[in-house]
XYZ file of C-alpha atoms in Angstrom:
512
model
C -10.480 40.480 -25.442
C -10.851 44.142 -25.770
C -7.928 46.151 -25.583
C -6.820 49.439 -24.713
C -4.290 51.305 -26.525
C -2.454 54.040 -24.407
C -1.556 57.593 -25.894
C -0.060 60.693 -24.774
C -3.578 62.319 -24.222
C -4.818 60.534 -21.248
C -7.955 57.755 -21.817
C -11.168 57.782 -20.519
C -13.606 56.142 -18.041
C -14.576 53.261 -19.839
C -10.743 52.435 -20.770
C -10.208 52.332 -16.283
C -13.099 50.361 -16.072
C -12.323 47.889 -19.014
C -8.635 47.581 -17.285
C -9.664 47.619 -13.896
C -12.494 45.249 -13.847
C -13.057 43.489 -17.089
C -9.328 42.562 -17.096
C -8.891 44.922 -20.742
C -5.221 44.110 -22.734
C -3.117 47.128 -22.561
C -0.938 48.257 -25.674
C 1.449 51.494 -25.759
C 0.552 53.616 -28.898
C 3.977 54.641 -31.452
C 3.215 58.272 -29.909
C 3.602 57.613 -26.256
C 6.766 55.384 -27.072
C 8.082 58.555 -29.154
C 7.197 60.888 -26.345
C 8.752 58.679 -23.837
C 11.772 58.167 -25.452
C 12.063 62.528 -26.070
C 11.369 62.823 -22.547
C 14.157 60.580 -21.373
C 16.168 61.983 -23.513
C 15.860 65.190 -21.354
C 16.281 63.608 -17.864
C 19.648 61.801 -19.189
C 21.242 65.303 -20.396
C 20.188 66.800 -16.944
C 21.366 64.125 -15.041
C 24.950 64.368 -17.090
C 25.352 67.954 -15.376
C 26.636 68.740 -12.026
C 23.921 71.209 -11.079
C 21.585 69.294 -9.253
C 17.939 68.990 -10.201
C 15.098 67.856 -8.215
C 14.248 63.919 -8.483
C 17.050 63.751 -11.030
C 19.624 64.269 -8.569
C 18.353 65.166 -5.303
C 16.653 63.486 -2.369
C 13.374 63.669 -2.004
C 10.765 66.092 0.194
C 12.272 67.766 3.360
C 15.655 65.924 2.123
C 15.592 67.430 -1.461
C 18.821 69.628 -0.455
C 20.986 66.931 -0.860
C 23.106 66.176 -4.066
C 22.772 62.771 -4.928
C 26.203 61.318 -6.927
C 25.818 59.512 -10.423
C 26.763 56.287 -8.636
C 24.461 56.511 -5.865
C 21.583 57.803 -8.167
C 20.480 54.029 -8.685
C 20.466 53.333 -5.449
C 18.175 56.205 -4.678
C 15.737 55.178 -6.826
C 15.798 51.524 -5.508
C 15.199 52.967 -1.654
C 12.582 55.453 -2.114
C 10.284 53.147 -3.914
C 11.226 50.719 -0.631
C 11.078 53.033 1.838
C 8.036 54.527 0.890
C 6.382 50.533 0.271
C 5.291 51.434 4.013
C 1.418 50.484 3.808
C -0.347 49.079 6.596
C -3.622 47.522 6.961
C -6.090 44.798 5.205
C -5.221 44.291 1.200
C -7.136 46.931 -0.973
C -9.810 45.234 -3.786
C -7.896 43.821 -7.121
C -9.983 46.184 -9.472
C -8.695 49.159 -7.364
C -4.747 48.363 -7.397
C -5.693 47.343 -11.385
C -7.152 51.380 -11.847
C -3.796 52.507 -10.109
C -1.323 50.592 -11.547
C -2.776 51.567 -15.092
C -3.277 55.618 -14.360
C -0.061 55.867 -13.516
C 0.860 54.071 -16.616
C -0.956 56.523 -18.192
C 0.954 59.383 -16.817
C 4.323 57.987 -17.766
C 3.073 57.200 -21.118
C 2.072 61.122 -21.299
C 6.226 62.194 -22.311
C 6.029 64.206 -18.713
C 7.620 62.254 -16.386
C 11.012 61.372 -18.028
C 10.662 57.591 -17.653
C 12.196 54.939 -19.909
C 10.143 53.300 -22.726
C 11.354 49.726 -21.285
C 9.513 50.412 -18.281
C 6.387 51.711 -19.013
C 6.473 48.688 -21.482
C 7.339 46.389 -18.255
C 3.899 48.185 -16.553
C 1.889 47.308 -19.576
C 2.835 43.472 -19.120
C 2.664 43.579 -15.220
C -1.142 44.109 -15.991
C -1.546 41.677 -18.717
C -0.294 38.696 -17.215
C -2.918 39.625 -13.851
C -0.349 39.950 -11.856
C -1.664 42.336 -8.884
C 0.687 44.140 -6.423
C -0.686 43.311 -2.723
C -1.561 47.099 -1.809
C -2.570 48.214 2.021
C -5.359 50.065 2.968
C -3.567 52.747 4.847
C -0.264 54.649 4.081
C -1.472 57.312 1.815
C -2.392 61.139 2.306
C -3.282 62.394 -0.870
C -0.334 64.589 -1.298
C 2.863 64.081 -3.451
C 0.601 61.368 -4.773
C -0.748 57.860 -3.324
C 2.696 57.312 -1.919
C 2.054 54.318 -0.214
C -0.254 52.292 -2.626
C 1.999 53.020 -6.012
C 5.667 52.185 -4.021
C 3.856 48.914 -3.526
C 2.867 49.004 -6.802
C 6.850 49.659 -8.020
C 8.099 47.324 -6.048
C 6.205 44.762 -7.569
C 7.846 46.390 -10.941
C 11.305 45.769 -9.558
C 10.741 41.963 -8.618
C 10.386 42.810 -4.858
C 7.340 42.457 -2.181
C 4.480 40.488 -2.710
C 1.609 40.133 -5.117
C -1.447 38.530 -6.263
C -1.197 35.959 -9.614
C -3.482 35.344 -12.231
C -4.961 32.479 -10.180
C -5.803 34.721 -6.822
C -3.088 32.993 -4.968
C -0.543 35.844 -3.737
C 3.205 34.817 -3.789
C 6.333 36.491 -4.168
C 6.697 39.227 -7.024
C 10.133 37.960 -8.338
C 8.333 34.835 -9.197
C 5.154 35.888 -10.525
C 7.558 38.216 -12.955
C 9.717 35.181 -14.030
C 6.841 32.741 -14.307
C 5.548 35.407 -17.216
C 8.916 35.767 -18.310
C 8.667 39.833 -17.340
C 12.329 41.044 -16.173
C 12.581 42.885 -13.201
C 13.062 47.354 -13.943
C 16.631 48.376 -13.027
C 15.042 51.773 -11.824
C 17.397 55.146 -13.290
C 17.229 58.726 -12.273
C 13.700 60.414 -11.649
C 11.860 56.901 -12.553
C 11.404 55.827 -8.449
C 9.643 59.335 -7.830
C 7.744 59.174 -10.963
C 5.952 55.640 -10.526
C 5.022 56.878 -7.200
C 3.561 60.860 -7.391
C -0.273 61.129 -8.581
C -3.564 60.825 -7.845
C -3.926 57.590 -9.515
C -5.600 55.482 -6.389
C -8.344 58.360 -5.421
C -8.688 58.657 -9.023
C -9.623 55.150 -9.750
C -11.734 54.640 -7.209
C -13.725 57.992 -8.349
C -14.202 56.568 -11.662
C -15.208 53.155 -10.830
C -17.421 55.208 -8.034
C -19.371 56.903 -10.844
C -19.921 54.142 -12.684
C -21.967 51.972 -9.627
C -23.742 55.521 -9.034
C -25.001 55.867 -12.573
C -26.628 52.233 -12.118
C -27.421 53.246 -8.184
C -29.430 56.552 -9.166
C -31.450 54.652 -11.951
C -32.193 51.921 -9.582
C -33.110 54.708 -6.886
C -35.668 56.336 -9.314
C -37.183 53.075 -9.935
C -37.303 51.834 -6.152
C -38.662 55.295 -5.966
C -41.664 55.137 -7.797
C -42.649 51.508 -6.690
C -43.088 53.023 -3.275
C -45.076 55.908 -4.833
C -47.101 52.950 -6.353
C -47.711 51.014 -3.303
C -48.417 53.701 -1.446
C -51.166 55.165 -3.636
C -49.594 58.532 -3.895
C -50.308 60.533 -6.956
C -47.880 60.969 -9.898
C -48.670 64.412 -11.004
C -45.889 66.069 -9.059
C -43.597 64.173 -11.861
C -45.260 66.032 -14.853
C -42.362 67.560 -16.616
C -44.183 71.263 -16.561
C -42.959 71.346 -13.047
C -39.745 70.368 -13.274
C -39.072 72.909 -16.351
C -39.691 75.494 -13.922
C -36.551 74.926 -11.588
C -34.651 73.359 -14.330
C -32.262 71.364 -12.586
C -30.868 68.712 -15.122
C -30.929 66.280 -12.368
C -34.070 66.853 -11.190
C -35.955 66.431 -14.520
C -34.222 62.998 -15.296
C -34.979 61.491 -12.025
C -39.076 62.808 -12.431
C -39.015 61.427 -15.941
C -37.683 58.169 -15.031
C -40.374 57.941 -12.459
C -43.059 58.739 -14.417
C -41.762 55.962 -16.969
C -42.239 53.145 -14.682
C -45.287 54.754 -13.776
C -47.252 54.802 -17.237
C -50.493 52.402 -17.174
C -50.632 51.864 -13.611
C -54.309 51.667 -11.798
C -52.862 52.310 -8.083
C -51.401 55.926 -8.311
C -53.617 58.816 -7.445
C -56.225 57.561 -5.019
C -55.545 61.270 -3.256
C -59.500 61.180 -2.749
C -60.413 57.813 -1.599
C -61.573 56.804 1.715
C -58.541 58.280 3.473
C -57.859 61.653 1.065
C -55.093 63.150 1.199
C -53.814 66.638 -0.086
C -50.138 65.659 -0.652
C -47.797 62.871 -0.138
C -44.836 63.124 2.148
C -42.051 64.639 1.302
C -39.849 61.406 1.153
C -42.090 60.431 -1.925
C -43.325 63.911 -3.716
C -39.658 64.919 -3.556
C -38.012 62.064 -4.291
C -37.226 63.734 -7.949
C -35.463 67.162 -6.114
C -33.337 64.506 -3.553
C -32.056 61.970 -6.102
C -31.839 64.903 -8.917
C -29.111 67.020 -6.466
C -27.201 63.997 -6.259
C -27.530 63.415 -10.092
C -26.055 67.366 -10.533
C -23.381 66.001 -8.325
C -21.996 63.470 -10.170
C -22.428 65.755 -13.017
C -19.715 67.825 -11.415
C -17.398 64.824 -10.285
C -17.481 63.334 -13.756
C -16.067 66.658 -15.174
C -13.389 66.491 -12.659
C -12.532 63.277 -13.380
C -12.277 63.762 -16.983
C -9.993 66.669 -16.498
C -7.940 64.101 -14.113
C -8.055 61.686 -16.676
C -6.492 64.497 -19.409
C -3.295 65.330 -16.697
C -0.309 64.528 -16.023
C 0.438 64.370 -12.576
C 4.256 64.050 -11.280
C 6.709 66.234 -9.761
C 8.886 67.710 -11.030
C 7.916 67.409 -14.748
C 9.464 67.417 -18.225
C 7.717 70.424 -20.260
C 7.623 70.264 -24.097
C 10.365 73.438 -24.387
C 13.048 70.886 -22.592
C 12.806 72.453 -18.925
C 12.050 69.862 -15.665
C 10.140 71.810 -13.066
C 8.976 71.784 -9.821
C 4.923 72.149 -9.058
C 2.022 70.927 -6.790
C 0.007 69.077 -9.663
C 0.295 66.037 -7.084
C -1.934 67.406 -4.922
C -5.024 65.749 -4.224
C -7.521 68.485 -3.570
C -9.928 68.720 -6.988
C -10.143 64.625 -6.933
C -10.817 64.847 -3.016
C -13.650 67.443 -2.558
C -15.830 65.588 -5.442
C -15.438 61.858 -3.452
C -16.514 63.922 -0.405
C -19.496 65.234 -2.142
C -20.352 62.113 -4.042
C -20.347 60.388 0.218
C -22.820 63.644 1.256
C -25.293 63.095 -1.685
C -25.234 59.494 -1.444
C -26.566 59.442 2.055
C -29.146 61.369 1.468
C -30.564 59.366 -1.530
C -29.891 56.217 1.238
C -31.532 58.000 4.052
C -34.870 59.561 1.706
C -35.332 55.697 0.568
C -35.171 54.221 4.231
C -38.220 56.879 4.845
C -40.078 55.574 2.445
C -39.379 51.741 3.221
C -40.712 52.749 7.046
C -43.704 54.371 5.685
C -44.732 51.337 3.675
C -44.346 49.690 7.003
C -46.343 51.635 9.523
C -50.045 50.704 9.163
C -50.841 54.422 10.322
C -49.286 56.013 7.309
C -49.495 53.265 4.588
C -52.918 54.041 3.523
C -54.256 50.616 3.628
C -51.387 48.155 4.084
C -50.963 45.640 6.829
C -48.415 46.491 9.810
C -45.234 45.863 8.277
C -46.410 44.355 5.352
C -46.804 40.839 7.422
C -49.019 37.938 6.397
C -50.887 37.766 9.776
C -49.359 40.907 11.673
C -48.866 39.567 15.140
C -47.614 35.761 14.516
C -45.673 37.316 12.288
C -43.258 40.199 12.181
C -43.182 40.898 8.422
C -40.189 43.276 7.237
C -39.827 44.984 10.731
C -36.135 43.909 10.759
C -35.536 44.493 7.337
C -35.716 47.817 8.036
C -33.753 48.074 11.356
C -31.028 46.590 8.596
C -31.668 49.304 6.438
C -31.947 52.252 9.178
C -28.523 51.158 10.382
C -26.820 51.105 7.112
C -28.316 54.332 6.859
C -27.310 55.704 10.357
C -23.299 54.430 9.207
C -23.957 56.203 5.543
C -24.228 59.715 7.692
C -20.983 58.871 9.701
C -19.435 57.852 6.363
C -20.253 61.446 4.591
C -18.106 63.490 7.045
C -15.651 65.018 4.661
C -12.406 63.290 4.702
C -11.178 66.661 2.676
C -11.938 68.858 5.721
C -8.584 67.247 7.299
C -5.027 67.608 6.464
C -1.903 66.296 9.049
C 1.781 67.614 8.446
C 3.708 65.049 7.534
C 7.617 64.819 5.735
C 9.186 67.485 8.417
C 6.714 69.657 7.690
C 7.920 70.104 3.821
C 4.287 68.680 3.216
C 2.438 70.896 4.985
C -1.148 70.219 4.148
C -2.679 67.338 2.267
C -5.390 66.594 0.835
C -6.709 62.901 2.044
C -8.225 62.059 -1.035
C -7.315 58.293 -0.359
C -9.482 58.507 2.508
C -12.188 60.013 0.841
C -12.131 57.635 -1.736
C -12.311 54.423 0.734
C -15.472 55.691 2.918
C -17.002 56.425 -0.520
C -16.370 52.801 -1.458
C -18.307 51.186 1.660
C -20.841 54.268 0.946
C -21.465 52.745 -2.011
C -21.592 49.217 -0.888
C -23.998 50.515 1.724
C -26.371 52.715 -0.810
C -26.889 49.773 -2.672
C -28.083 47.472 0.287
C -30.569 50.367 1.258
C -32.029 50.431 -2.375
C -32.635 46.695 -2.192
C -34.521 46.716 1.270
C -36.920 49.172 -0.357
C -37.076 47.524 -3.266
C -38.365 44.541 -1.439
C -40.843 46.374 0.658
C -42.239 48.436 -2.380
C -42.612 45.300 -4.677
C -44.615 43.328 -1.816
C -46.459 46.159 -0.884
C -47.573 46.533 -4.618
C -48.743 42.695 -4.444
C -50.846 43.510 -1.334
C -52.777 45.807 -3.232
C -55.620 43.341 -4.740
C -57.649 44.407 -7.016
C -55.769 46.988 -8.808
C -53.211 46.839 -11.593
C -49.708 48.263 -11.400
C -47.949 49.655 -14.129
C -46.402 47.279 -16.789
C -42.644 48.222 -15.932
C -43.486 47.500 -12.648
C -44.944 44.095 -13.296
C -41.985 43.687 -15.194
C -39.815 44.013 -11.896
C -41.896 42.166 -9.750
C -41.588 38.809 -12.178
C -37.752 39.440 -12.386
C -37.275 40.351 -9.136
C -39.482 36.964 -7.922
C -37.345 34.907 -10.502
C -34.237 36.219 -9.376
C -34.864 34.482 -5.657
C -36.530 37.526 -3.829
C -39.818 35.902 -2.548
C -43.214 37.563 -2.087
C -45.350 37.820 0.639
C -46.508 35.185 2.773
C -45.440 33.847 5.974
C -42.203 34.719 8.287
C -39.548 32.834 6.736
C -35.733 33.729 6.847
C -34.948 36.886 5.596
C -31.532 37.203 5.162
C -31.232 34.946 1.897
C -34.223 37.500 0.394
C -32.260 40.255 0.822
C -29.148 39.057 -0.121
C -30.746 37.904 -3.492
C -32.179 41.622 -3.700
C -28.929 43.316 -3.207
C -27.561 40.970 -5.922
C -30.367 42.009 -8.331
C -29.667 45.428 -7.903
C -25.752 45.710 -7.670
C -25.616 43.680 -10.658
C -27.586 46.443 -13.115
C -30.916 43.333 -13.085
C -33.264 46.034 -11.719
C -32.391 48.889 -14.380
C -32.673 46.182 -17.201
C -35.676 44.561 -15.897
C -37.523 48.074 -16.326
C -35.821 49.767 -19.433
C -37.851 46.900 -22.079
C -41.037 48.513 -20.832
C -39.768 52.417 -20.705
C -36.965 52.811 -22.924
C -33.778 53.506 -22.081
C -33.852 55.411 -18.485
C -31.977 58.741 -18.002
């Protein structure tokens, strides 16, 4: 099994993904042990004094003016991690709770937060065993941290609430702990606050975001140039001369992997047969400037997830002269905007496909094809419905890419003013997601049958390629009204499991 090994620096995207979903072993580096240990070291001197220090010995929020006493400090840690277990709502996916649970292991092991070696250790072995903390879908704001999600996540830690075993069968977390032999945390000062202040939830769920959008946008481009294909549009408006002059990074990958799939085929650039045209439509001649803006995009969330992915985020922190202090590092802003923008540029790679799926449809604009690509238009209805699917996932897609970041709602007396809703932002991206992929499979089942209806005429050899996977894979061809719904459930399956992308890259080389 592959394993992660956890430093003081932070890790990287692949190590949340290999945790998260691939069920990665986690080990704690000598360093982050060392740095632990130094930090604590710090927290126990300040906690000795009677001057009272913020999450050492204080309340927390708009009750931070109290002085906590030594013997109550325990307790304090106990109740804010229950207290603040407060999430409502259906359970939230294992992979996500796995991508919290270990970024906030990564904080702690950072020598920041001031927590004890024994329980990052006790973290680390939460994970291992699969034990999953039963996290709710609503109770966070995306200020002072996922609140809600990583108290549920503590609790779990102490032996308390509820969570999800190894075997998908959610009991009591005392007794998943003792069934793995893992003993309980006894929680000391500062360590309540800092298992439950960062962006580690939003975070995940950007990271594991970009990695379905990497194989979304190469499925996209490919989808994307089928319909070009069937549609008998012309593929010089991909010749890399035009890109290089509005050199948008995006822009020029997404042309070049069109014009890969589109090498050798006989049924692009009919422009001049017995219905000419000057240009296609815009939903296919710009398909490279669409899906190349959302490409820039995730340019720009990756780097701010890789700067996430370097921080420490907790409040108040340990600094490497000795001092604890106060800050706003919690705050869920940077992480926010980019899951907002990632929703935005989604939908419109969703909504430019759905065009082109309805064109290949409409016997008036298809240059050829029959009415909805039916095998006797009339008796049968062909892919009209396929494409009312698709148009509503589309139509939710829009709703779904109203910024979540635009809001903020007091909360905490008013000591947490504005927040950022990051959370949020990160769920809607989620079904987004979900939702983007569906809408590439609809049009990659009308482009691929359109291409078949085109007798007499070769398509290009990556093509090919996809149509014979795609067919052995359980998506049928044309012929007669059958049911649909197995079809596309067998094309969303091809694409949301990276088949597409690998179906074409033996023919083109590795796509962009």
């Amino acid at each position: 099994m592959h394993t992660v090994v956890v430093g003081t620096s932070g890790v990287s995207a692949a190590d949340v993904v290999a945790v998260a979903r691939a069920n990665a072993r986690i080990e704690l580096s000598e360093e982050a042990v060392a740095a632990l240990a130094s930090a604590r070291a710090v927290v126990d001197a300040l906690a000795a004094k009677p001057e009272p220090v913020y999450g050492v010995s204080t309340g927390f929020g708009a009750l931070a003016t109290r002085h906590i006493s030594q013997e109550l400090r325990a307790q304090l840690q106990r109740n804010i991690v229950r207290s603040h277990a407060a999430g409502m709502g259906p359970r939230v996916e294992r992979e996500v709770v796995r991508a919290l649970m270990f970024l906030r292991l990564k904080t702690v092991c950072s020598g920041h937060t001031g927590v004890r070696p024994e329980v990052a250790r006790t973290m680390a072995d939460v994970l291992n065993a699969g034990i999953t903390p039963v996290v709710h879908e609503y109770g966070s704001l995306g200020c002072s941290g996922d609140l809600a999600p990583l108290s549920h996540c503590a609790l779990t830690l102490m032996g308390e609430g509820d969570a999800e075993g190894p075997d998908g069968v959610v009991a009591p977390a005392g007794e998943l702990l003792a069934a793995h032999d893992i003993a309980p945390v006894e929680l000391r000062e500062k360590e309540g606050l800092a298992l439950l202040n960062g962006t580690d939830g939003m975070l995940g769920m950007l990271v594991m975001a970009l990695a379905d959008l990497e194989n979304l946008y190469k499925s996209a481009d490919v989808t994307a140039a089928l319909s070009l294909e069937a549609l008998l549009g012309t593929e010089k408006v991909l010749a890399p001369e035009l890109h290089a002059i509005r050199p948008h990074p995006g822009q020029g990958a997404s042309a070049a992997n069109m014009l890969a799939v589109l090498k050798g085929s006989e049924l692009t650039g009919h422009h001049q047969d017995d219905a000419p045209r000057v240009q296609d439509a815009y939903s296919v001649r710009c398909a490279p400037q669409v899906a190349g803006a959302g490409r820039d995009t995730m340019a720009h969330a990756r780097l701010v997830a890789e700067r996430e992915l370097a921080s420490a985020v907790d409040n108040p922190v340990v600094l490497p002269d000795g001092r604890v202090e106060s800050n706003g590092n919690f705050h869920g802003a940077p992480v926010a905007y980019v899951l907002d923008f990632l929703a935005i540029a989604a939908a419109d790679l969703g909504s430019i496909a759905e065009r082109r799926t309805d064109r290949l449809l409409d016997k008036n604009r298809s240059h050829g094809l029959p009415p909805f690509l039916a095998d006797d238009a009339g008796v049968d209805s062909g892919l009209m419905i396929a494409q009312y699917t698709q148009a509503a996932l589309v139509s939710e897609m829009k709703r779904l890419a109203v910024p979540a970041s635009a809001d903020s709602i007091p909360s905490s007396a008013m000591q947490e003013d504005h927040v950022s809703m990051g959370w949020s932002a990160a769920r809607k991206l989620r079904t987004a997601i979900d939702n983007l992929t569906r809408i590439v499979a609809v049009e990659l089942y009308a482009a691929t049958r359109g291409i078949e209806l085109r007798e007499g005429l070769m398509p290009a050899p990556a093509s090919r390629a996809v149509i014979d996977a795609v067919r052995a894979a359980g998506v049928q061809g044309p012929g007669p009204d059958r049911f649909l719904a197995p079809d596309l459930a067998a094309a969303d399956a091809f694409v949301r499991g990276g088949h597409l992308v690998a179906a074409v890259e033996p023919v083109t080389g590795p796509l962009a």
